[in-house]
Tab-separated table of C-alpha atoms and ligand atoms in Angstrom:
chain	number	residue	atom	x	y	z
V	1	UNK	CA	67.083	129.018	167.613
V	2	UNK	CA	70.290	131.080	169.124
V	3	UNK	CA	71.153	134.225	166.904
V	4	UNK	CA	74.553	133.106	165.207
V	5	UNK	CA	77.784	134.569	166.129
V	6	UNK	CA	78.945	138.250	165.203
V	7	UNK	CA	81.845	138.961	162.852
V	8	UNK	CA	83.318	142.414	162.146
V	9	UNK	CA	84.923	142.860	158.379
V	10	UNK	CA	86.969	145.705	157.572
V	11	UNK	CA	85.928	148.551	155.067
V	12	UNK	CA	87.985	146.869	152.262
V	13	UNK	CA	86.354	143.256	153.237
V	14	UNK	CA	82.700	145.507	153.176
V	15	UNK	CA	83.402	146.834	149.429
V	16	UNK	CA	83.981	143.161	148.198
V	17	UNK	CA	80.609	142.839	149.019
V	18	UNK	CA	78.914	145.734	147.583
V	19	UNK	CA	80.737	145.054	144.083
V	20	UNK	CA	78.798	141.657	143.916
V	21	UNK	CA	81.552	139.209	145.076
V	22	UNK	CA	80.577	136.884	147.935
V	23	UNK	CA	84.131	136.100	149.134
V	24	UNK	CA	86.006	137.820	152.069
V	25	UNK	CA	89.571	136.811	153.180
V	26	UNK	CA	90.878	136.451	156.467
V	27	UNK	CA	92.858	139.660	156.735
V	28	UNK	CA	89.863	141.264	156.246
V	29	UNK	CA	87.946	139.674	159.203
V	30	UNK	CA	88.037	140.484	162.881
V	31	UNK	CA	86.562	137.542	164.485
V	32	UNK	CA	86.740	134.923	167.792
V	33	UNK	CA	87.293	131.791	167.781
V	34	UNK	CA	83.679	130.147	166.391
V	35	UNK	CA	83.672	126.289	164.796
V	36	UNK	CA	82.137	126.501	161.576
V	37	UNK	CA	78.621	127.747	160.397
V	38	UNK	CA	76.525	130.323	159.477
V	39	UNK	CA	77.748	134.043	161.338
V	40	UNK	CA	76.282	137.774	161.120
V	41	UNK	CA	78.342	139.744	159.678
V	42	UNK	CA	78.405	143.938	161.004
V	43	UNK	CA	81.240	146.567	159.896
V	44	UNK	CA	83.389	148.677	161.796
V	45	UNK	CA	80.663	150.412	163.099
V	46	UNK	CA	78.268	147.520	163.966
V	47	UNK	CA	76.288	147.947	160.690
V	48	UNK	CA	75.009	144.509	159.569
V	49	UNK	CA	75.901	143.765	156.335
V	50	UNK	CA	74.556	140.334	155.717
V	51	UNK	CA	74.620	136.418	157.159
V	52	UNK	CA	77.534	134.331	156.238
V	53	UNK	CA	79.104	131.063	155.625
V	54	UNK	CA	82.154	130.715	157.843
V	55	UNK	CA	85.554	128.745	157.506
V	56	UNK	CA	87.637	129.109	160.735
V	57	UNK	CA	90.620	128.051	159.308
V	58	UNK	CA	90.487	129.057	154.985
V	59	UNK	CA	92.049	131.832	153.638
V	60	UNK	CA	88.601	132.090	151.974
V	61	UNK	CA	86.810	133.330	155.841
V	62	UNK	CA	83.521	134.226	154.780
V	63	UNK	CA	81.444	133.391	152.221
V	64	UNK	CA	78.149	135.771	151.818
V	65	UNK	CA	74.766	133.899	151.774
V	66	UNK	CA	72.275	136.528	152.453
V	67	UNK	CA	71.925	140.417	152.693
V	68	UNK	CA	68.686	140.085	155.028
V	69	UNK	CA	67.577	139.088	158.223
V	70	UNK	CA	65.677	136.589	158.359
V	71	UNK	CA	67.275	132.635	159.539
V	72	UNK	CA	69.142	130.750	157.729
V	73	UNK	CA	67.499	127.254	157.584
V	74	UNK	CA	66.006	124.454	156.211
V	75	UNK	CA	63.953	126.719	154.644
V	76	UNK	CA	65.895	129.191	153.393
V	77	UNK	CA	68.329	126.515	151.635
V	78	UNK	CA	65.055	125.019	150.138
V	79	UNK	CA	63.795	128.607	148.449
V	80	UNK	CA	67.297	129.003	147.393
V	81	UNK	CA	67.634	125.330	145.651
V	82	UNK	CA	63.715	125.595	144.301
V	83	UNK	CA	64.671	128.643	142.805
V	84	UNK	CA	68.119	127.524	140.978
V	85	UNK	CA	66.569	124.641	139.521
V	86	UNK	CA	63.341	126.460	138.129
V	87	UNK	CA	65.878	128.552	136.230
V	88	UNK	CA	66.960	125.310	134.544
V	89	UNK	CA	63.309	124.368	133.559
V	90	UNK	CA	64.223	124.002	130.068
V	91	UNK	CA	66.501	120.898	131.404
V	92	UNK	CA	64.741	118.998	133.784
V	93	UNK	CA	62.345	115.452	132.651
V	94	UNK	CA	62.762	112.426	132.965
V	95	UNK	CA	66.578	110.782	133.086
V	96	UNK	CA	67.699	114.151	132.960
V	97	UNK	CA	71.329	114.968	133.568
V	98	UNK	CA	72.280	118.676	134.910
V	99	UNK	CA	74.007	120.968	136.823
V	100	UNK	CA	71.408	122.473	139.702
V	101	UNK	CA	73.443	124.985	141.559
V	102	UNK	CA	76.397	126.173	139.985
V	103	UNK	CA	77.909	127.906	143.697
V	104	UNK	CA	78.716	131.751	143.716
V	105	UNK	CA	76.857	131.662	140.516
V	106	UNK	CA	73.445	130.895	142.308
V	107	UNK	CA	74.209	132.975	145.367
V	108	UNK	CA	75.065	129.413	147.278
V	109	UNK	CA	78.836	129.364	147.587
V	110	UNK	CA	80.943	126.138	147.557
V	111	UNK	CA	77.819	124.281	146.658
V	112	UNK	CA	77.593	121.882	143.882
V	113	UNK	CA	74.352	120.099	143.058
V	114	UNK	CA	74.371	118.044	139.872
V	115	UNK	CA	71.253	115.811	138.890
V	116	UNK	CA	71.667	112.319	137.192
V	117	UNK	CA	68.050	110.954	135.891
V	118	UNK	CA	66.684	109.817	139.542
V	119	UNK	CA	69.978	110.382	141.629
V	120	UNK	CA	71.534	113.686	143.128
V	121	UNK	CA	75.407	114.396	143.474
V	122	UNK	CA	76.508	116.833	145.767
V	123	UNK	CA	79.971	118.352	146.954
V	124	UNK	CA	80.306	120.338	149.896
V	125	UNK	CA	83.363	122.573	149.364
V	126	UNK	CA	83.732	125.023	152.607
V	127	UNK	CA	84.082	124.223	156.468
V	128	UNK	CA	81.118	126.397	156.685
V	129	UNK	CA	78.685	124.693	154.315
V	130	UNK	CA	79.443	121.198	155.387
V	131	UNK	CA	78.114	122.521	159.125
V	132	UNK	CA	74.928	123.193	156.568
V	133	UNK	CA	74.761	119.835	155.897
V	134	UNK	CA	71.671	118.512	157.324
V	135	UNK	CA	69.478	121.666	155.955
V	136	UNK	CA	71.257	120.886	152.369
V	137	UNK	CA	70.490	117.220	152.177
V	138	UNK	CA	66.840	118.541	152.951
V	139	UNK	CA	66.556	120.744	150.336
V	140	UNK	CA	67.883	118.848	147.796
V	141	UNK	CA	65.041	116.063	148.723
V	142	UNK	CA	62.351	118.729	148.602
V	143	UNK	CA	63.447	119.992	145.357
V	144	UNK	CA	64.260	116.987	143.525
V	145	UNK	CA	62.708	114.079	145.450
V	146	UNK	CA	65.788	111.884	144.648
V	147	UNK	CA	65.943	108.138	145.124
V	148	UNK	CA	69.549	108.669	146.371
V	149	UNK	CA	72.154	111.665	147.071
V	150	UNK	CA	75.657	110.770	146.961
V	151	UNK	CA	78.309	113.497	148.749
V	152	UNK	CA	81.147	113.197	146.235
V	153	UNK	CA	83.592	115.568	148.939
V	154	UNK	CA	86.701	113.803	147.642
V	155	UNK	CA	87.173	116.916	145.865
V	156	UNK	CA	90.883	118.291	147.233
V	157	UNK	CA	89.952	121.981	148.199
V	158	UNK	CA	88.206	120.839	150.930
V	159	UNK	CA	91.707	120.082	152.457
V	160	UNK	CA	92.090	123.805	152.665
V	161	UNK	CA	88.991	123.850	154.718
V	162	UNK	CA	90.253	121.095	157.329
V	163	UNK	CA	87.822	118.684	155.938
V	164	UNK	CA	87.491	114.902	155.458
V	165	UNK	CA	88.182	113.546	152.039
V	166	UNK	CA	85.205	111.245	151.188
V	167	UNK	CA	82.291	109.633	149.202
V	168	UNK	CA	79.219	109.012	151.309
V	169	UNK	CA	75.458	108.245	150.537
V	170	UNK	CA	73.550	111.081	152.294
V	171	UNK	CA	70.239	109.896	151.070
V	172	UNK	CA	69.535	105.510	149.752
V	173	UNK	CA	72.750	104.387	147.931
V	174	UNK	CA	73.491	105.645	144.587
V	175	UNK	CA	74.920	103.046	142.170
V	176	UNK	CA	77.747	103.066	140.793
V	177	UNK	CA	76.251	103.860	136.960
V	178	UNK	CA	73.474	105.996	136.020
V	179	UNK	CA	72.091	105.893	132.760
V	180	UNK	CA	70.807	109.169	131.539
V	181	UNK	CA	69.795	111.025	128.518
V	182	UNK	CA	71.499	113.793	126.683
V	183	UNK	CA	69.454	115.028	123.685
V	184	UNK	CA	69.280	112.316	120.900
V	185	UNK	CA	72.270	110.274	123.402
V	186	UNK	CA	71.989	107.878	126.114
V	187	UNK	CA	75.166	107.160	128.776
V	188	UNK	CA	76.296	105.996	132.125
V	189	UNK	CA	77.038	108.513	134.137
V	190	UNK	CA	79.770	107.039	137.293
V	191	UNK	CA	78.583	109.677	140.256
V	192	UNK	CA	80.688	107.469	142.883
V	193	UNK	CA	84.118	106.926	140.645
V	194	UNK	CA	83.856	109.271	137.910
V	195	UNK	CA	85.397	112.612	137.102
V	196	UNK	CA	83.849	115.340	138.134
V	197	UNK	CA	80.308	114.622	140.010
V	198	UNK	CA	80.113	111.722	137.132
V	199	UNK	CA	80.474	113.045	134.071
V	200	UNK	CA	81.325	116.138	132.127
V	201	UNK	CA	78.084	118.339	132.348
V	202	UNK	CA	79.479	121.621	131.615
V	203	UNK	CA	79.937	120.378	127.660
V	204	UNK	CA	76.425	119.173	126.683
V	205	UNK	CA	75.701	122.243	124.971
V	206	UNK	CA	78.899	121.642	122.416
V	207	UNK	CA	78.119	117.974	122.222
V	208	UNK	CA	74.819	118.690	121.132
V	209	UNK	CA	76.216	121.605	118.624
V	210	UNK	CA	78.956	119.306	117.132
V	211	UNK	CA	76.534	116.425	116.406
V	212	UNK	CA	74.532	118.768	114.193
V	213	UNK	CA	77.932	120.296	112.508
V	214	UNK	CA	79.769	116.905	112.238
V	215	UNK	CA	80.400	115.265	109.028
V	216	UNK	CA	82.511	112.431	107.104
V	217	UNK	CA	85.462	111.017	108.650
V	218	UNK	CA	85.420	112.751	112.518
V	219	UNK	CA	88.170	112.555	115.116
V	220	UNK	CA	87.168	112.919	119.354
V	221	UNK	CA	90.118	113.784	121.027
V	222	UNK	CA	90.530	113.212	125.197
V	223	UNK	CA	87.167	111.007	124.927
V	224	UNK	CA	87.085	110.279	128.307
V	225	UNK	CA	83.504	108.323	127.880
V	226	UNK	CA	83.121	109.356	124.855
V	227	UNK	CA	80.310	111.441	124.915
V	228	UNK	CA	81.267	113.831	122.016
V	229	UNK	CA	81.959	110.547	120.050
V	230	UNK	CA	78.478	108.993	120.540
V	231	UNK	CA	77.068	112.522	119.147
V	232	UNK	CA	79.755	112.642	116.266
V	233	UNK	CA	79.122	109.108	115.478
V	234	UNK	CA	74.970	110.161	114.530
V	235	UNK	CA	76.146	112.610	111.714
V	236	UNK	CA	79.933	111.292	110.909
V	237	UNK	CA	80.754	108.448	108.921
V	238	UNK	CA	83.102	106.886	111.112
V	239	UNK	CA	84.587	107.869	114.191
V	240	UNK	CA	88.326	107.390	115.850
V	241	UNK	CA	87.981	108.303	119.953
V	242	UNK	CA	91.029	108.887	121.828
V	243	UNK	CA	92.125	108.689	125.490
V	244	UNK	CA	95.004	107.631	127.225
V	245	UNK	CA	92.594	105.996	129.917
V	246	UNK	CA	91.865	102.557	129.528
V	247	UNK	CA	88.857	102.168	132.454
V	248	UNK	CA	87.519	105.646	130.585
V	249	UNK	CA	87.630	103.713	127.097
V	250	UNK	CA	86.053	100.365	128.777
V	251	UNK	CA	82.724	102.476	130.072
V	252	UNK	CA	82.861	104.778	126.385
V	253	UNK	CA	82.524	101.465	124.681
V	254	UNK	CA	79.105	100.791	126.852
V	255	UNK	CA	78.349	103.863	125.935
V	256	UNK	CA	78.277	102.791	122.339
V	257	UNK	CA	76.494	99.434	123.161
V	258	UNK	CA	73.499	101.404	125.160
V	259	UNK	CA	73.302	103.495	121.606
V	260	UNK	CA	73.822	100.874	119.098
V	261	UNK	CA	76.724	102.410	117.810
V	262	UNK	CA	78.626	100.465	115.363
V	263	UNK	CA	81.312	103.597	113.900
V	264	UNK	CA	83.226	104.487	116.660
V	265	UNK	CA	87.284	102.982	116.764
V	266	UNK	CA	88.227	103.352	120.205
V	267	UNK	CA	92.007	103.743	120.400
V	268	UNK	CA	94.240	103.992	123.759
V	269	UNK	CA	96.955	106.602	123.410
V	270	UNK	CA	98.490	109.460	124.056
V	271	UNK	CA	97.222	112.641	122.180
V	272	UNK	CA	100.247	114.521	121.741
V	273	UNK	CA	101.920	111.560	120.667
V	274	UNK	CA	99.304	110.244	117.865
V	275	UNK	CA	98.449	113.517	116.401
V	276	UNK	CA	101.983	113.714	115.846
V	277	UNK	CA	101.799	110.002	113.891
V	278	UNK	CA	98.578	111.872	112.269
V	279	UNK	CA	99.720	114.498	110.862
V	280	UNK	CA	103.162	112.575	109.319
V	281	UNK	CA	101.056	109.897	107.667
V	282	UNK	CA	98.778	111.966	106.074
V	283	UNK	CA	95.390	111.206	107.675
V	284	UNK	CA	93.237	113.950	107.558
V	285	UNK	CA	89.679	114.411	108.862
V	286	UNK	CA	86.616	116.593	108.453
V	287	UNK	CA	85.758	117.132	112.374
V	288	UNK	CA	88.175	116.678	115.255
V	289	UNK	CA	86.880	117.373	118.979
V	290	UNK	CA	89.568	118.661	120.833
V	291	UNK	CA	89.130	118.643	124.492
V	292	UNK	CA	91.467	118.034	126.766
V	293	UNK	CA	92.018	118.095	130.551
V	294	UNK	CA	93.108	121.462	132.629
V	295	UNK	CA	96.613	121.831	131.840
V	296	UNK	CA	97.160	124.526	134.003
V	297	UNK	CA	95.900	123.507	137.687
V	298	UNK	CA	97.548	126.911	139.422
V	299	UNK	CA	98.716	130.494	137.840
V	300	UNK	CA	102.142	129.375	137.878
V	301	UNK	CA	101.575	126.605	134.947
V	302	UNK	CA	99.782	129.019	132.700
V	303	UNK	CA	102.525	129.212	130.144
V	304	UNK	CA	104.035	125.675	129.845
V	305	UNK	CA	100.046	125.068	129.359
V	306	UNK	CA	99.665	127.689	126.883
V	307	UNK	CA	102.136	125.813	125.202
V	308	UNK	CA	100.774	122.822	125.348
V	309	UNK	CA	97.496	123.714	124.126
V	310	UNK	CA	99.089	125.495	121.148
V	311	UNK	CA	100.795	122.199	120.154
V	312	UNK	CA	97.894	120.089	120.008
V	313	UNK	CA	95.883	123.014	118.618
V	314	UNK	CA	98.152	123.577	115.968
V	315	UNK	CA	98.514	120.047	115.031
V	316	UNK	CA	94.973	119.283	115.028
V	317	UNK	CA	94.603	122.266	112.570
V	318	UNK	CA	97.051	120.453	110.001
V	319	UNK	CA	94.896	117.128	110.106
V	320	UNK	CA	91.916	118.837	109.425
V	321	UNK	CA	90.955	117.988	105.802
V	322	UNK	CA	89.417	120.915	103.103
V	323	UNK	CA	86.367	122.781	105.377
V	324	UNK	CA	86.648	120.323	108.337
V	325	UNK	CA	85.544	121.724	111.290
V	326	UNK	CA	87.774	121.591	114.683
V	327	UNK	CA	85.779	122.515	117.921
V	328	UNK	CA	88.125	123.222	120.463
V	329	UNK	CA	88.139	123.781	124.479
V	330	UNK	CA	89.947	124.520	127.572
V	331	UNK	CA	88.933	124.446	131.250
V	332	UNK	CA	91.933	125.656	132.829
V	333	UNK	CA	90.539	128.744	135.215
V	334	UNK	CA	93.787	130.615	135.229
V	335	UNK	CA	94.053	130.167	131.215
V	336	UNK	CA	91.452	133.164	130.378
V	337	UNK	CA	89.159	134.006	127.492
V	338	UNK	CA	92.292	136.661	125.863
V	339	UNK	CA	94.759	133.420	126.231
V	340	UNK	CA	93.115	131.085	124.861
V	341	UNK	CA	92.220	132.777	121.698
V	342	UNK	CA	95.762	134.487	121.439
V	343	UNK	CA	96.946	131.037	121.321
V	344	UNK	CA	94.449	129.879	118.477
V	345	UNK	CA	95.560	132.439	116.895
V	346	UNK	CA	98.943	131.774	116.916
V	347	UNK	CA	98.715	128.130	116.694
V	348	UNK	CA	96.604	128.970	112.943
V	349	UNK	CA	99.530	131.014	112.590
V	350	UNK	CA	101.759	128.520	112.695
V	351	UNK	CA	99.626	125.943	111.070
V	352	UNK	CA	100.145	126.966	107.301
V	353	UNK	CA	96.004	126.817	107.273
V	354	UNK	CA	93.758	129.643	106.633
V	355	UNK	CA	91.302	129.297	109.950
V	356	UNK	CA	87.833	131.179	110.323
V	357	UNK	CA	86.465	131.678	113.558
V	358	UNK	CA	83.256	130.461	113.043
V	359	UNK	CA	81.026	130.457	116.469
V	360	UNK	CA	82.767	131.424	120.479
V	361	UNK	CA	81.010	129.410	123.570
V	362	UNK	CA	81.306	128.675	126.339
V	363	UNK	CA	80.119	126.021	128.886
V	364	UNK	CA	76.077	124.788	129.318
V	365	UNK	CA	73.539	127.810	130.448
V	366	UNK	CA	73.392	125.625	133.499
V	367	UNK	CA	77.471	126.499	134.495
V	368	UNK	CA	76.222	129.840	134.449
V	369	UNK	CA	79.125	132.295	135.361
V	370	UNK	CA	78.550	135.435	137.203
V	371	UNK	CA	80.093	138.368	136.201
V	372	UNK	CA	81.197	139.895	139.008
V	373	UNK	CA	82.948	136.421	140.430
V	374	UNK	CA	85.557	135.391	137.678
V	375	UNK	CA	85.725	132.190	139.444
V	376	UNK	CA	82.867	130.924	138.619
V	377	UNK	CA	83.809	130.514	134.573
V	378	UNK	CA	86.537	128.681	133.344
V	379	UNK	CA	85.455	127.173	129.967
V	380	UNK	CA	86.036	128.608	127.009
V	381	UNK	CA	86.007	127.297	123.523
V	382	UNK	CA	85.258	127.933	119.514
V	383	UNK	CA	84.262	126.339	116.680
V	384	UNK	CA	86.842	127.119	114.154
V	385	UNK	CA	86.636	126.117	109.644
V	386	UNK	CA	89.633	125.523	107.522
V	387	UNK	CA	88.753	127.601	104.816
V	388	UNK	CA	91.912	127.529	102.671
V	389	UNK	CA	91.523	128.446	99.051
H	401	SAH	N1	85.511	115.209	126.223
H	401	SAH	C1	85.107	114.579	127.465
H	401	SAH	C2	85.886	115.062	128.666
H	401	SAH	C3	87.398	114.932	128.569
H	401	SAH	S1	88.203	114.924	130.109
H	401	SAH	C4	83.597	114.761	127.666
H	401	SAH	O1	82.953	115.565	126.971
H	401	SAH	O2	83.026	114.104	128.545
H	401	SAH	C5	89.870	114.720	129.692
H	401	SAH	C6	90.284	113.304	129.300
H	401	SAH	O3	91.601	113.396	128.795
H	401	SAH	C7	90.342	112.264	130.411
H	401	SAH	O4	89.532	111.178	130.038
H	401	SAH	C8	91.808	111.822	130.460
H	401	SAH	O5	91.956	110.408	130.641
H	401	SAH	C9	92.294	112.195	129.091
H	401	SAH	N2	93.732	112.507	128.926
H	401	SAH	C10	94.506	113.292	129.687
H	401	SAH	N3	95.731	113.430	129.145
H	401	SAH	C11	95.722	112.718	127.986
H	401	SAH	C12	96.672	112.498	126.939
H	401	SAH	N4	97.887	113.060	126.979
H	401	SAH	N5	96.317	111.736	125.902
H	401	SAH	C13	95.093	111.159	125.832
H	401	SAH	N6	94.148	111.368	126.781
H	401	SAH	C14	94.452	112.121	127.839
C-alpha cells in the first residue's frame, strides 16, 4: 500500500486537535491538490500529528481519524466499529433497533451507522469517508453480519462535500419496512423513505420513560409514527396522536395494528393550530408528548424558533389537567441547553400554571455526545408536573 499524501496544518489548526475536536478548516490547511481520502497530517515543522479524513473541496478540510501510525484499513475501520458497538452491549439482541456509531462521538467522523433488527443503515457524510467506502461496508458486515446495508446519503450536507445525493443497497436489498422491537413496543422502521436513517432512534430512552409515567387521558404531539403513542397507549387510557403528515399517520396506524392497539385517535392537523382549538374548548389532559421537528435549521432562525417553541410550550402547559405530566423536546443544534430551558421557563411564566421541573434528559446513551465537539448533541428535553395548588 502507498503511504497517503502529506498535509501541513497551521499552529491554530494543530491546537483544535489537542483540545479533543477532530475538525480542521480550510484556512487552517496548507495542502496540494489530492482527490479525496485518508492524508497524514505533519505541522509547520513536519511533526506528524495524526492520519486524516480529507474533503478537497468542504470548508470542513480535515477530519482527524487517528493519532498513530499504523494504516488505515479494512482493519482499522473494523476495530473501530467492533469497538462502538460493544459499548452499546446493553442494546443489541434480536430485532434490535440502535444507533452504532454516533460520528465525532465514536472517534469516526461523518459516519452514521444505525441497526434495524437484521438490516444496517448507513450515511456517508464527508468527501473523504465516502473514498472509505469499500473498507466501511466491510466493517459493518464483520461487526453486524447484516442481511442488507442500505446507504441512505440523501442526507443534504453531503452537497457541501461535492457528493451525489442517493439511496443505494451496499450489501442484499433492504426492504422498504423493518419491523423491530423497542422495549415492551413493536414498529416498522422505513430505512429507504423514512426520516432520519428510518426512524427516530435518538428518543427511545423518553419513549420508554413516558410509558412508565403516562396516565389517564394522554396527548402525542408531532407523532410522526407514533412511537411515543404506542408506549402512551400501554399505561394511558386513551390516546389522541397528532401530525400534520398523512403517509406518517398511515404507517403509525400499522404501528398500532402490529401492537394490538385499540386507544389511540389518530388525527391529521396542524399542532399550532389544534392546541389552539384545545385549549379554547376546554380539553385538558394528564400527559401530552411534545416533540416537534427542528425549528431552527441554521443560527439565523434561532429566535423566530425560540418563539415558536414557547407557543406550543406554553399552550401545551394550559391543557395539561391537575398533575399531568408534559415531556417536552427540541432537536434544533443551534437552540442550546440555556435556550431551551429559558424558554420553558418563560413559557410557565406565561402559562398562569405552577410548573416543577421534574427530571432533564437528553437523547439515548447510544447518541452519545462528546464533550469537547458541541456538534455532536443537539437534543435536549424535560419532564415537567403541573403542580398548582
Ligand atoms: N415523536 C416522533 C418524531 C417526531 S418528528 C418520534 O418519536 O418518532 C416531527 C414530526 O412533526 C414529523 O412527523 C412531521 O410530519 C410533524 N410536523 C411538523 N410540523 C408539524 C405541524 N405544524 N403540525 C403537526 N405535525 C407537524
Amino acid at each position: 500500500m502507498t503511504p497517503p499524501p502529506s498535509v501541513t496544518v497551521s499552529a491554530k489548526g494543530a491546537a483544535r486537535w489537542k483540545q479533543g475536536h477532530p475538525w480542521i478548516y480550510r484556512s487552517d490547511v496548507d495542502a496540494g491538490r489530492m482527490p479525496p481520502g485518508i492524508v497524514r497530517v505533519t505541522d509547520a515543522r513536519g511533526r506528524f500529528l495524526g492520519q486524516a479524513l480529507w474533503s478537497p473541496t468542504s470548508e470542513i478540510r480535515l477530519r482527524l481519524l487517528t493519532t498513530a501510525e499504523p494504516p488505515v484499513d479494512a482493519t482499522w475501520w473494523t476495530a473501530m466499529l467492533m469497538a462502538a458497538n460493544q459499548r452499546r452491549s446493553a442494546r443489541t439482541g434480536a430485532g434490535a433497533a440502535y444507533r452504532v456509531v454516533h460520528g465525532e462521538a465514536d472517534g469516526l467522523p461523518s459516519l452514521i451507522v444505525d441497526r434495524y433488527g437484521d438490516y444496517a443503515v448507513a450515511q456517508l457524510l464527508s468527501a473523504g469517508l465516502e473514498a472509505q467506502r469499500d473498507h466501511i461496508v466491510h466493517a459493518i458486515r464483520a461487526t453486524l453480519d447484516p442481511k442488507g446495508i442500505l446507504l441512505r446519503n440523501d442526507a443534504s450536507v453531503r452537497r457541501h462535500e461535492g457528493l451525489a445525493i442517493e439511496v443505494v443497497d451496499a450489501l442484499g436489498s433492504v426492504p422498504e419496512s423493518v419491523e423491530v422491537i423497542e422495549g415492551p413496543v413493536r414498529y416498522l422502521a422505513a430505512p429507504r423513505t423514512g426520516q432520519k436513517t428510518g426512524a427516530f432512534l435518538d428518543q427511545r430512552d423518553n419513549r420508554e420513560m413516558m410509558g412508565a409515567l403516562s396516565h389517564g387521558r394522554a396527548l402525542d404531539l408531532f407523532t410522526y409514527n407514533g412511537l411515543f403513542a404506542l408506549h402512551l397507549a400501554r399505561t394511558a387510557d386513551a390516546v389522541v396522536a397528532v401530525d400534520s403528515s398523512a403517509p406518517a399517520l398511515d404507517i403509525a396506524r400499522r404501528n398500532a395494528d402490529l401492537n394490538r392497539v385499540t386507544n389511540i385517535e389518530w388525527r391529521e392537523a396542524n399542532v399550532f393550530d389544534l392546541l389552539r382549538e384545545l385549549e379554547r374548548s376546554g380539553q385538558r389532559f394528564d400527559t401530552v408528548v411534545l416533540d416537534p421537528p427542528a425549528f431552527a435549521k441554521r443560527k439565523d432562525a434561532v429566535e423566530r424558533a425560540v418563539a415558536g417553541y414557547k407557543e406550543i410550550n406554553l399552550r401545551a402547559m394550559r391543557v395539561l389537567a391537575p398533575g399531568g405530566v408534559l415531556f417536552t423536546a427540541s432537536c434544533s443544534f443551534h437552540v442550546g441547553r440555556a435556550v431551551f430551558f429559558d424558554m420553558l421557563a418563560d413559557a410557565a411564566a406565561d402559562s398562569g400554571r405552577r410548573m416543577a421541573l421534574e427530571r432533564m434528559v437528553g437523547p439515548s446513551a447510544d447518541h452519545p455526545e462528546l464533550l469537547a465537539v458541541p456538534e455532536t448533541g443537539y437534543l435536549k428535553g424535560a419532564v415537567l408536573r403541573a403542580v398548582d395548588p
